[in-house]
Coordinates of C-alpha atoms in Angstrom, one line a residue:
X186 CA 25.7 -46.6 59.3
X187 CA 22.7 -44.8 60.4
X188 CA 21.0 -43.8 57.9
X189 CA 21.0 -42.1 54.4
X190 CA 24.8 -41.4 53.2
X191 CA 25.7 -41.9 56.5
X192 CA 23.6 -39.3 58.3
X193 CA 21.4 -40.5 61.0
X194 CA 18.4 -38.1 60.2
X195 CA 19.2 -37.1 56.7
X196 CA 20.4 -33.5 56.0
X197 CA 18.5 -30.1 55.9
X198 CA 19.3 -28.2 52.8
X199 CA 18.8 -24.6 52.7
X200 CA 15.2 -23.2 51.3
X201 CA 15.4 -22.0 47.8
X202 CA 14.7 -18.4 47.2
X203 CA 12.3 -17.2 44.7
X204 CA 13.3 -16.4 40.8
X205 CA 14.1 -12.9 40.9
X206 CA 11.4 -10.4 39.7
X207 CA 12.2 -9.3 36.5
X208 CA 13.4 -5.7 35.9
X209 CA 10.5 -3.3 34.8
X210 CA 10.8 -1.9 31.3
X211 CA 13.1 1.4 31.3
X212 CA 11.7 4.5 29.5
X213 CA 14.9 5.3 26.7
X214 CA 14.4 8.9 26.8
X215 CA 15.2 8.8 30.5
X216 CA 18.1 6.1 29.9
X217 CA 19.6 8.4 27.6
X218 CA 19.9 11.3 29.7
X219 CA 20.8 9.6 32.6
X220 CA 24.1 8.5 30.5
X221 CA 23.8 12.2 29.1
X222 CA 24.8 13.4 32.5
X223 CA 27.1 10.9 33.6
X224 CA 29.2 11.1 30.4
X225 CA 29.0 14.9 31.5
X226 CA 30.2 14.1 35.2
X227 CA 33.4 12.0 33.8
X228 CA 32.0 8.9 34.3
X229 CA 32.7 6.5 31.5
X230 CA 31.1 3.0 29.8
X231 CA 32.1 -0.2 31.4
X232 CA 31.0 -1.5 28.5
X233 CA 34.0 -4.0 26.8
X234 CA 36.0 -1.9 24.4
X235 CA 36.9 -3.7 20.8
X236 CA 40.6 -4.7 20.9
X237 CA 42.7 -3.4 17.9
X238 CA 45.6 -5.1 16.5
X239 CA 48.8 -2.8 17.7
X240 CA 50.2 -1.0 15.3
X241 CA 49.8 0.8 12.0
X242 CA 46.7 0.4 9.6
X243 CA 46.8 -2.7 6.7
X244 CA 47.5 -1.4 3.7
X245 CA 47.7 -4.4 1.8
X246 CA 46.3 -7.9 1.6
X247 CA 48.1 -9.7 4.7
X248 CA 49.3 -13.3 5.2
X249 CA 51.8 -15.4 7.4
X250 CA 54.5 -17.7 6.8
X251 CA 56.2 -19.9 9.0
X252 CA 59.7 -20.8 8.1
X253 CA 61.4 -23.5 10.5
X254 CA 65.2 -23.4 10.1
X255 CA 68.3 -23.6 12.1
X256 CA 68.3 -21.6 14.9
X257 CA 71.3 -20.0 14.7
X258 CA 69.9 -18.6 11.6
X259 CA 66.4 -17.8 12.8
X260 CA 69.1 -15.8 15.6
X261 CA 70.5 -14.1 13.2
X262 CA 67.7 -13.1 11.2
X263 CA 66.0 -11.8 14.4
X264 CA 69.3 -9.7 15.3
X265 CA 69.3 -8.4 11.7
X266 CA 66.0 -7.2 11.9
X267 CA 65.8 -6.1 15.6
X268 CA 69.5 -3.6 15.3
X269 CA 68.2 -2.0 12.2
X270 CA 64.4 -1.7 14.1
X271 CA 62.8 -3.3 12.0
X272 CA 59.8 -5.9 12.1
X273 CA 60.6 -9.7 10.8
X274 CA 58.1 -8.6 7.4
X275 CA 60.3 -5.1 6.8
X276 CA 63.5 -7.3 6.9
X277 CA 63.0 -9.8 4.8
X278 CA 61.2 -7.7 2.3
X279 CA 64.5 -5.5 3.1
X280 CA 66.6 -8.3 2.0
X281 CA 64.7 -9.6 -1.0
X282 CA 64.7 -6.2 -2.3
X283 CA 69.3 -6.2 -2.2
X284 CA 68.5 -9.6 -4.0
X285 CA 66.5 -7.6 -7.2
X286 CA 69.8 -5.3 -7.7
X287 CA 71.8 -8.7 -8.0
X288 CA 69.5 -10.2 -10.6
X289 CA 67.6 -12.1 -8.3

């Protein structure tokens, strides 16, 4: 080999470029009517939105369970709940509540 890494007059790398200038201070009068007029003209924020949880508002304390079972029943359970449209929570508290009228 010739030379360094196996170049026989080295490499030319590519010249830097300066730091950006930094951006000059923005007067917030102006900035505000500047996003005055462009909420005006339809344009809207790119800004990233908060993501809700889908569907309706918590009116209770919340928690999770995990149950692992047979799958057949886990099936089942999901059928029972899905035909009657409702979520796995609404069907179980469905089915604890037939379990009250039988002394349960």
């Amino acid at each position: 080999m010739s030379g360094k890494y196996g170049f026989s007059g080295g490499i030319d790398l590519p010249k830097t470029t300066p730091a950006p200038k930094p951006r000059p201070k923005v007067d917030g009068s102006s900035l505000s009517q500047a996003v005055k007029a462009g909420a005006d003209l339809g344009f809207v924020s790119r800004e990233p939105t908060t993501r809700l949880k889908p569907g309706p508002k918590r009116k209770e304390p919340q928690d999770k369970v995990s149950i692992p079972g047979p799958k057949r029943v886990v099936d089942e359970f999901r059928f029972f709940c899905s035909s009657r449209n409702l979520t796995l929570w609404q069907g179980l508290e469905l089915l604890l509540e037939g379990q009250k009228g039988r002394g349960g």
